[in-house]
């Protein structure tokens, strides 16, 4: 009898159908569904395609799995973990910090980025030295964020600390509110701060509240570890082959050098000088297929949008063309704004062609910018040095590190075209990337209705944001 009962029980157990591992479900479905935030540090719509560091990482993972990517933006950070836990998404890729509270709800991948948490204030309002200095003011943070968890933990040591969680705002909006004087303080990750400081140069760091904060992807706790393990393999792979460094550089590599005075001047000149030449930049962009904001950023770096600019070496005009370059692109009057802009665009286009489409974007653009400044053959020498160092001459991050070596005798003697002030094109490229980012931000501010739009109104619906293989 006992044997019979045991057999019946065993049969009942074998008849229970457990769901397949989450990775198998994704492969069967043919889609990787990723919940994310609409923010410059995660995911947003570019000129015509989705972009952002989390999009690039998730798209690479989807390609690795051989499935399509479906991005599902959410309005609030607090919605991300529940969306993963409930099975609405396979993972969250949204710049999420690994915290004790979140570890009780989801599984995390290995970290792929480290950030700091800054207490941010407005320049001119007085810098607090400790949290005791802000006891009469309120700190506003995103609801459900790791920043709220940090402040809650700090409250044990600083009982007078006052903070409020706002369920309806993103980090960029809170930073803008601080810059405008609408709120006294907020907490932001170092990545968010570095990007938004370009647009709001009044922002300052008061205190570092948390250092070496680990950013990772979040997965359902009930889905097993097959998907997490596969994600870790992918992250290890792109860390080893340099793709992770390349993605992070694409979005953050130009934010290291910050010039408050220069940024404020750029914003003023956007209003006072650019309108005279905007149509010319747009026409040159139409002829060459380049982005007009990139051409405008080059023009600003070269001349601050001054038609009569002249350097000590004789280059002149808005795009600061040499006589030889003007002849090369068929320009007769370098100080004529329309001719200068058209000539600069044509010259930049030809530099990109010489570099070749074997170099992926945006690395090809950054290298062409460096060549515009230092010359194509010095760029070629820098790429040769990268090869000597066993690096990848098609990656900007490697070429960027090699360019300053052109000023060192032990290196420039080993290449064909000799000495160059190799640190200058590095700064040149970083400045243009900064100017272009600020310009695009100013353009967005002028294009949208008054007041912030929620992510669902500025992005396609989740089912539309599909990156097919």
GROMACS .gro file of N, CA, C and O in nm, residues 224-321:
model
  392
  224UNK      N    1   1.490   3.198  -1.230
  224UNK     CA    2   1.612   3.121  -1.234
  224UNK      C    3   1.730   3.208  -1.271
  224UNK      O    4   1.716   3.329  -1.291
  225UNK      N    5   1.848   3.146  -1.287
  225UNK     CA    6   1.969   3.223  -1.313
  225UNK      C    7   2.021   3.208  -1.456
  225UNK      O    8   2.126   3.262  -1.489
  226UNK      N    9   1.947   3.138  -1.542
  226UNK     CA   10   2.000   3.117  -1.677
  226UNK      C   11   2.019   3.249  -1.752
  226UNK      O   12   2.122   3.270  -1.817
  227UNK      N   13   1.921   3.340  -1.741
  227UNK     CA   14   1.931   3.468  -1.810
  227UNK      C   15   2.037   3.556  -1.745
  227UNK      O   16   2.114   3.624  -1.814
  228UNK      N   17   2.044   3.555  -1.612
  228UNK     CA   18   2.145   3.635  -1.542
  228UNK      C   19   2.285   3.588  -1.580
  228UNK      O   20   2.373   3.671  -1.609
  229UNK      N   21   2.304   3.457  -1.582
  229UNK     CA   22   2.436   3.403  -1.617
  229UNK      C   23   2.474   3.439  -1.760
  229UNK      O   24   2.590   3.473  -1.788
  230UNK      N   25   2.377   3.433  -1.851
  230UNK     CA   26   2.407   3.467  -1.991
  230UNK      C   27   2.438   3.617  -2.003
  230UNK      O   28   2.527   3.656  -2.080
  231UNK      N   29   2.368   3.699  -1.928
  231UNK     CA   30   2.396   3.843  -1.928
  231UNK      C   31   2.536   3.871  -1.875
  231UNK      O   32   2.609   3.956  -1.928
  232UNK      N   33   2.575   3.799  -1.769
  232UNK     CA   34   2.709   3.818  -1.714
  232UNK      C   35   2.817   3.779  -1.815
  232UNK      O   36   2.921   3.845  -1.824
  233UNK      N   37   2.792   3.673  -1.890
  233UNK     CA   38   2.887   3.633  -1.994
  233UNK      C   39   2.902   3.743  -2.098
  233UNK      O   40   3.013   3.775  -2.143
  234UNK      N   41   2.789   3.802  -2.137
  234UNK     CA   42   2.791   3.910  -2.236
  234UNK      C   43   2.866   4.031  -2.181
  234UNK      O   44   2.951   4.091  -2.251
  235UNK      N   45   2.839   4.070  -2.056
  235UNK     CA   46   2.905   4.186  -1.998
  235UNK      C   47   3.055   4.163  -1.983
  235UNK      O   48   3.136   4.254  -2.003
  236UNK      N   49   3.094   4.040  -1.947
  236UNK     CA   50   3.236   4.009  -1.939
  236UNK      C   51   3.302   4.018  -2.076
  236UNK      O   52   3.414   4.068  -2.090
  237UNK      N   53   3.231   3.973  -2.177
  237UNK     CA   54   3.285   3.975  -2.314
  237UNK      C   55   3.310   4.118  -2.360
  237UNK      O   56   3.419   4.150  -2.412
  238UNK      N   57   3.210   4.209  -2.342
  238UNK     CA   58   3.228   4.345  -2.392
  238UNK      C   59   3.325   4.424  -2.304
  238UNK      O   60   3.381   4.524  -2.348
  239UNK      N   61   3.344   4.380  -2.181
  239UNK     CA   62   3.447   4.444  -2.099
  239UNK      C   63   3.586   4.405  -2.152
  239UNK      O   64   3.677   4.488  -2.160
  240UNK      N   65   3.602   4.279  -2.189
  240UNK     CA   66   3.731   4.231  -2.238
  240UNK      C   67   3.765   4.289  -2.375
  240UNK      O   68   3.879   4.327  -2.400
  241UNK      N   69   3.666   4.296  -2.465
  241UNK     CA   70   3.697   4.340  -2.602
  241UNK      C   71   3.692   4.492  -2.619
  241UNK      O   72   3.715   4.543  -2.729
  242UNK      N   73   3.661   4.564  -2.511
  242UNK     CA   74   3.665   4.709  -2.515
  242UNK      C   75   3.535   4.776  -2.556
  242UNK      O   76   3.525   4.899  -2.554
  243UNK      N   77   3.432   4.698  -2.592
  243UNK     CA   78   3.307   4.758  -2.636
  243UNK      C   79   3.237   4.834  -2.524
  243UNK      O   80   3.177   4.939  -2.547
  244UNK      N   81   3.248   4.785  -2.400
  244UNK     CA   82   3.187   4.855  -2.287
  244UNK      C   83   3.250   4.993  -2.269
  244UNK      O   84   3.179   5.094  -2.251
  245UNK      N   85   3.382   4.999  -2.276
  245UNK     CA   86   3.452   5.127  -2.265
  245UNK      C   87   3.409   5.221  -2.377
  245UNK      O   88   3.388   5.341  -2.355
  246UNK      N   89   3.392   5.167  -2.496
  246UNK     CA   90   3.353   5.248  -2.612
  246UNK      C   91   3.212   5.305  -2.593
  246UNK      O   92   3.187   5.422  -2.625
  247UNK      N   93   3.120   5.224  -2.542
  247UNK     CA   94   2.983   5.272  -2.521
  247UNK      C   95   2.981   5.381  -2.415
  247UNK      O   96   2.917   5.486  -2.434
  248UNK      N   97   3.049   5.360  -2.304
  248UNK     CA   98   3.050   5.461  -2.198
  248UNK      C   99   3.118   5.589  -2.245
  248UNK      O  100   3.075   5.700  -2.210
  249UNK      N  101   3.223   5.576  -2.324
  249UNK     CA  102   3.290   5.696  -2.376
  249UNK      C  103   3.198   5.773  -2.469
  249UNK      O  104   3.202   5.897  -2.473
  250UNK      N  105   3.115   5.702  -2.544
  250UNK     CA  106   3.026   5.768  -2.638
  250UNK      C  107   2.936   5.869  -2.567
  250UNK      O  108   2.908   5.977  -2.621
  251UNK      N  109   2.894   5.837  -2.447
  251UNK     CA  110   2.798   5.923  -2.378
  251UNK      C  111   2.860   6.008  -2.266
  251UNK      O  112   2.804   6.112  -2.232
  252UNK      N  113   2.974   5.964  -2.212
  252UNK     CA  114   3.031   6.037  -2.099
  252UNK      C  115   3.173   6.087  -2.123
  252UNK      O  116   3.225   6.165  -2.044
  253UNK      N  117   3.237   6.044  -2.233
  253UNK     CA  118   3.379   6.072  -2.251
  253UNK      C  119   3.412   6.218  -2.271
  253UNK      O  120   3.527   6.258  -2.253
  254UNK      N  121   3.313   6.301  -2.307
  254UNK     CA  122   3.339   6.442  -2.333
  254UNK      C  123   3.301   6.530  -2.216
  254UNK      O  124   3.307   6.653  -2.227
  255UNK      N  125   3.264   6.471  -2.102
  255UNK     CA  126   3.212   6.550  -1.991
  255UNK      C  127   3.315   6.581  -1.883
  255UNK      O  128   3.282   6.646  -1.783
  256UNK      N  129   3.438   6.535  -1.900
  256UNK     CA  130   3.536   6.549  -1.793
  256UNK      C  131   3.579   6.694  -1.772
  256UNK      O  132   3.596   6.739  -1.660
  257UNK      N  133   3.600   6.766  -1.882
  257UNK     CA  134   3.645   6.906  -1.871
  257UNK      C  135   3.523   6.997  -1.877
  257UNK      O  136   3.447   6.993  -1.973
  258UNK      N  137   3.507   7.079  -1.775
  258UNK     CA  138   3.390   7.167  -1.767
  258UNK      C  139   3.436   7.309  -1.747
  258UNK      O  140   3.518   7.338  -1.661
  259UNK      N  141   3.383   7.399  -1.829
  259UNK     CA  142   3.420   7.540  -1.824
  259UNK      C  143   3.292   7.621  -1.804
  259UNK      O  144   3.212   7.637  -1.895
  260UNK      N  145   3.273   7.671  -1.681
  260UNK     CA  146   3.151   7.746  -1.650
  260UNK      C  147   3.137   7.868  -1.740
  260UNK      O  148   3.033   7.891  -1.801
  261UNK      N  149   3.244   7.948  -1.749
  261UNK     CA  150   3.239   8.071  -1.828
  261UNK      C  151   3.214   8.039  -1.974
  261UNK      O  152   3.131   8.101  -2.041
  262UNK      N  153   3.284   7.937  -2.026
  262UNK     CA  154   3.267   7.901  -2.166
  262UNK      C  155   3.128   7.851  -2.197
  262UNK      O  156   3.072   7.882  -2.304
  263UNK      N  157   3.069   7.775  -2.107
  263UNK     CA  158   2.934   7.724  -2.129
  263UNK      C  159   2.832   7.837  -2.130
  263UNK      O  160   2.742   7.841  -2.214
  264UNK      N  161   2.846   7.930  -2.036
  264UNK     CA  162   2.753   8.043  -2.033
  264UNK      C  163   2.767   8.127  -2.161
  264UNK      O  164   2.668   8.173  -2.218
  265UNK      N  165   2.891   8.144  -2.207
  265UNK     CA  166   2.913   8.222  -2.330
  265UNK      C  167   2.850   8.151  -2.450
  265UNK      O  168   2.789   8.215  -2.537
  266UNK      N  169   2.863   8.019  -2.456
  266UNK     CA  170   2.804   7.943  -2.566
  266UNK      C  171   2.653   7.963  -2.569
  266UNK      O  172   2.593   7.984  -2.677
  267UNK      N  173   2.588   7.956  -2.455
  267UNK     CA  174   2.443   7.973  -2.450
  267UNK      C  175   2.403   8.114  -2.496
  267UNK      O  176   2.305   8.132  -2.569
  268UNK      N  177   2.481   8.215  -2.458
  268UNK     CA  178   2.453   8.352  -2.505
  268UNK      C  179   2.471   8.362  -2.656
  268UNK      O  180   2.389   8.422  -2.727
  269UNK      N  181   2.578   8.301  -2.707
  269UNK     CA  182   2.605   8.311  -2.850
  269UNK      C  183   2.505   8.230  -2.932
  269UNK      O  184   2.480   8.261  -3.050
  270UNK      N  185   2.449   8.126  -2.874
  270UNK     CA  186   2.341   8.052  -2.939
  270UNK      C  187   2.225   8.145  -2.972
  270UNK      O  188   2.162   8.134  -3.078
  271UNK      N  189   2.198   8.238  -2.882
  271UNK     CA  190   2.086   8.331  -2.902
  271UNK      C  191   2.124   8.450  -2.988
  271UNK      O  192   2.042   8.498  -3.067
  272UNK      N  193   2.250   8.498  -2.975
  272UNK     CA  194   2.286   8.623  -3.042
  272UNK      C  195   2.356   8.605  -3.176
  272UNK      O  196   2.340   8.688  -3.267
  273UNK      N  197   2.435   8.498  -3.192
  273UNK     CA  198   2.516   8.483  -3.313
  273UNK      C  199   2.465   8.374  -3.408
  273UNK      O  200   2.466   8.393  -3.529
  274UNK      N  201   2.426   8.260  -3.353
  274UNK     CA  202   2.390   8.147  -3.438
  274UNK      C  203   2.277   8.178  -3.536
  274UNK      O  204   2.281   8.131  -3.650
  275UNK      N  205   2.173   8.255  -3.496
  275UNK     CA  206   2.064   8.279  -3.591
  275UNK      C  207   2.109   8.336  -3.726
  275UNK      O  208   2.045   8.312  -3.829
  276UNK      N  209   2.220   8.410  -3.729
  276UNK     CA  210   2.268   8.467  -3.855
  276UNK      C  211   2.318   8.359  -3.952
  276UNK      O  212   2.317   8.377  -4.074
  277UNK      N  213   2.363   8.246  -3.897
  277UNK     CA  214   2.430   8.145  -3.978
  277UNK      C  215   2.360   8.010  -3.980
  277UNK      O  216   2.403   7.920  -4.051
  278UNK      N  217   2.252   7.998  -3.905
  278UNK     CA  218   2.187   7.868  -3.892
  278UNK      C  219   2.146   7.810  -4.027
  278UNK      O  220   2.169   7.692  -4.056
  279UNK      N  221   2.082   7.892  -4.112
  279UNK     CA  222   2.039   7.842  -4.243
  279UNK      C  223   2.158   7.791  -4.324
  279UNK      O  224   2.146   7.693  -4.399
  280UNK      N  225   2.273   7.854  -4.307
  280UNK     CA  226   2.392   7.813  -4.382
  280UNK      C  227   2.442   7.677  -4.333
  280UNK      O  228   2.483   7.592  -4.413
  281UNK      N  229   2.439   7.656  -4.203
  281UNK     CA  230   2.478   7.525  -4.149
  281UNK      C  231   2.381   7.418  -4.196
  281UNK      O  232   2.422   7.306  -4.232
  282UNK      N  233   2.252   7.449  -4.198
  282UNK     CA  234   2.152   7.350  -4.240
  282UNK      C  235   2.166   7.318  -4.389
  282UNK      O  236   2.152   7.202  -4.429
  283UNK      N  237   2.193   7.420  -4.470
  283UNK     CA  238   2.212   7.396  -4.614
  283UNK      C  239   2.336   7.310  -4.639
  283UNK      O  240   2.334   7.219  -4.723
  284UNK      N  241   2.444   7.338  -4.566
  284UNK     CA  242   2.566   7.258  -4.581
  284UNK      C  243   2.541   7.114  -4.537
  284UNK      O  244   2.594   7.020  -4.597
  285UNK      N  245   2.461   7.098  -4.433
  285UNK     CA  246   2.428   6.964  -4.386
  285UNK      C  247   2.347   6.888  -4.490
  285UNK      O  248   2.368   6.769  -4.513
  286UNK      N  249   2.253   6.957  -4.554
  286UNK     CA  250   2.172   6.892  -4.658
  286UNK      C  251   2.258   6.846  -4.775
  286UNK      O  252   2.236   6.739  -4.833
  287UNK      N  253   2.358   6.925  -4.810
  287UNK     CA  254   2.445   6.889  -4.923
  287UNK      C  255   2.536   6.772  -4.893
  287UNK      O  256   2.568   6.693  -4.981
  288UNK      N  257   2.579   6.761  -4.769
  288UNK     CA  258   2.679   6.659  -4.733
  288UNK      C  259   2.621   6.538  -4.661
  288UNK      O  260   2.689   6.436  -4.647
  289UNK      N  261   2.498   6.549  -4.611
  289UNK     CA  262   2.441   6.441  -4.533
  289UNK      C  263   2.488   6.439  -4.389
  289UNK      O  264   2.463   6.343  -4.316
  290UNK      N  265   2.557   6.545  -4.347
  290UNK     CA  266   2.604   6.556  -4.209
  290UNK      C  267   2.496   6.619  -4.122
  290UNK      O  268   2.398   6.675  -4.172
  291UNK      N  269   2.513   6.612  -3.992
  291UNK     CA  270   2.420   6.673  -3.899
  291UNK      C  271   2.456   6.821  -3.882
  291UNK      O  272   2.571   6.856  -3.855
  292UNK      N  273   2.357   6.910  -3.896
  292UNK     CA  274   2.388   7.052  -3.891
  292UNK      C  275   2.440   7.095  -3.754
  292UNK      O  276   2.522   7.186  -3.744
  293UNK      N  277   2.393   7.028  -3.648
  293UNK     CA  278   2.441   7.066  -3.515
  293UNK      C  279   2.588   7.031  -3.498
  293UNK      O  280   2.661   7.101  -3.426
  294UNK      N  281   2.634   6.925  -3.563
  294UNK     CA  282   2.777   6.892  -3.560
  294UNK      C  283   2.857   6.999  -3.631
  294UNK      O  284   2.959   7.046  -3.580
  295UNK      N  285   2.810   7.041  -3.749
  295UNK     CA  286   2.881   7.147  -3.823
  295UNK      C  287   2.881   7.277  -3.744
  295UNK      O  288   2.983   7.348  -3.740
  296UNK      N  289   2.769   7.309  -3.679
  296UNK     CA  290   2.763   7.432  -3.599
  296UNK      C  291   2.858   7.424  -3.481
  296UNK      O  292   2.922   7.524  -3.444
  297UNK      N  293   2.870   7.306  -3.421
  297UNK     CA  294   2.962   7.289  -3.308
  297UNK      C  295   3.107   7.305  -3.354
  297UNK      O  296   3.189   7.364  -3.283
  298UNK      N  297   3.139   7.253  -3.473
  298UNK     CA  298   3.274   7.273  -3.527
  298UNK      C  299   3.299   7.423  -3.548
  298UNK      O  300   3.405   7.477  -3.511
  299UNK      N  301   3.200   7.490  -3.607
  299UNK     CA  302   3.215   7.632  -3.631
  299UNK      C  303   3.236   7.712  -3.504
  299UNK      O  304   3.315   7.807  -3.500
  300UNK      N  305   3.166   7.673  -3.398
  300UNK     CA  306   3.182   7.745  -3.272
  300UNK      C  307   3.320   7.720  -3.213
  300UNK      O  308   3.386   7.813  -3.163
  301UNK      N  309   3.365   7.596  -3.216
  301UNK     CA  310   3.498   7.565  -3.164
  301UNK      C  311   3.606   7.640  -3.242
  301UNK      O  312   3.703   7.688  -3.184
  302UNK      N  313   3.585   7.654  -3.371
  302UNK     CA  314   3.685   7.719  -3.455
  302UNK      C  315   3.687   7.871  -3.438
  302UNK      O  316   3.793   7.932  -3.429
  303UNK      N  317   3.569   7.934  -3.435
  303UNK     CA  318   3.566   8.080  -3.444
  303UNK      C  319   3.468   8.148  -3.349
  303UNK      O  320   3.458   8.270  -3.349
  304UNK      N  321   3.396   8.068  -3.267
  304UNK     CA  322   3.288   8.124  -3.185
  304UNK      C  323   3.185   8.195  -3.273
  304UNK      O  324   3.124   8.293  -3.232
  305UNK      N  325   3.166   8.141  -3.395
  305UNK     CA  326   3.069   8.194  -3.491
  305UNK      C  327   3.097   8.341  -3.524
  305UNK      O  328   3.006   8.424  -3.531
  306UNK      N  329   3.225   8.371  -3.552
  306UNK     CA  330   3.265   8.505  -3.595
  306UNK      C  331   3.318   8.495  -3.738
  306UNK      O  332   3.417   8.427  -3.764
  307UNK      N  333   3.255   8.566  -3.830
  307UNK     CA  334   3.289   8.554  -3.971
  307UNK      C  335   3.428   8.607  -4.002
  307UNK      O  336   3.493   8.560  -4.096
  308UNK      N  337   3.478   8.702  -3.924
  308UNK     CA  338   3.607   8.763  -3.954
  308UNK      C  339   3.720   8.709  -3.867
  308UNK      O  340   3.827   8.769  -3.859
  309UNK      N  341   3.697   8.596  -3.802
  309UNK     CA  342   3.800   8.540  -3.714
  309UNK      C  343   3.926   8.506  -3.795
  309UNK      O  344   3.919   8.454  -3.906
  310UNK      N  345   4.043   8.538  -3.737
  310UNK     CA  346   4.172   8.509  -3.800
  310UNK      C  347   4.266   8.459  -3.691
  310UNK      O  348   4.275   8.519  -3.584
  311UNK      N  349   4.338   8.351  -3.720
  311UNK     CA  350   4.435   8.300  -3.623
  311UNK      C  351   4.574   8.355  -3.655
  311UNK      O  352   4.598   8.404  -3.766
  312UNK      N  353   4.667   8.344  -3.560
  312UNK     CA  354   4.804   8.391  -3.587
  312UNK      C  355   4.871   8.319  -3.703
  312UNK      O  356   4.964   8.372  -3.763
  313UNK      N  357   4.821   8.198  -3.736
  313UNK     CA  358   4.883   8.122  -3.846
  313UNK      C  359   4.815   8.148  -3.979
  313UNK      O  360   4.851   8.089  -4.080
  314UNK      N  361   4.712   8.236  -3.980
  314UNK     CA  362   4.652   8.275  -4.107
  314UNK      C  363   4.526   8.202  -4.146
  314UNK      O  364   4.468   8.233  -4.251
  315UNK      N  365   4.480   8.104  -4.067
  315UNK     CA  366   4.351   8.043  -4.098
  315UNK      C  367   4.243   8.142  -4.061
  315UNK      O  368   4.258   8.221  -3.967
  316UNK      N  369   4.132   8.139  -4.134
  316UNK     CA  370   4.033   8.244  -4.111
  316UNK      C  371   3.892   8.198  -4.146
  316UNK      O  372   3.872   8.095  -4.209
  317UNK      N  373   3.796   8.279  -4.100
  317UNK     CA  374   3.656   8.253  -4.128
  317UNK      C  375   3.590   8.170  -4.021
  317UNK      O  376   3.653   8.123  -3.926
  318UNK      N  377   3.461   8.151  -4.034
  318UNK     CA  378   3.384   8.076  -3.934
  318UNK      C  379   3.439   7.936  -3.914
  318UNK      O  380   3.449   7.887  -3.802
  319UNK      N  381   3.478   7.868  -4.022
  319UNK     CA  382   3.530   7.732  -4.012
  319UNK      C  383   3.683   7.730  -4.011
  319UNK      O  384   3.743   7.623  -4.014
  320UNK      N  385   3.746   7.847  -4.007
  320UNK     CA  386   3.891   7.861  -3.994
  320UNK      C  387   3.967   7.772  -4.093
  320UNK      O  388   4.043   7.683  -4.056
  321UNK      N  389   3.947   7.801  -4.222
  321UNK     CA  390   4.010   7.723  -4.327
  321UNK      C  391   4.145   7.783  -4.364
  321UNK      O  392   4.161   7.905  -4.369
   0.00000   0.00000   0.00000
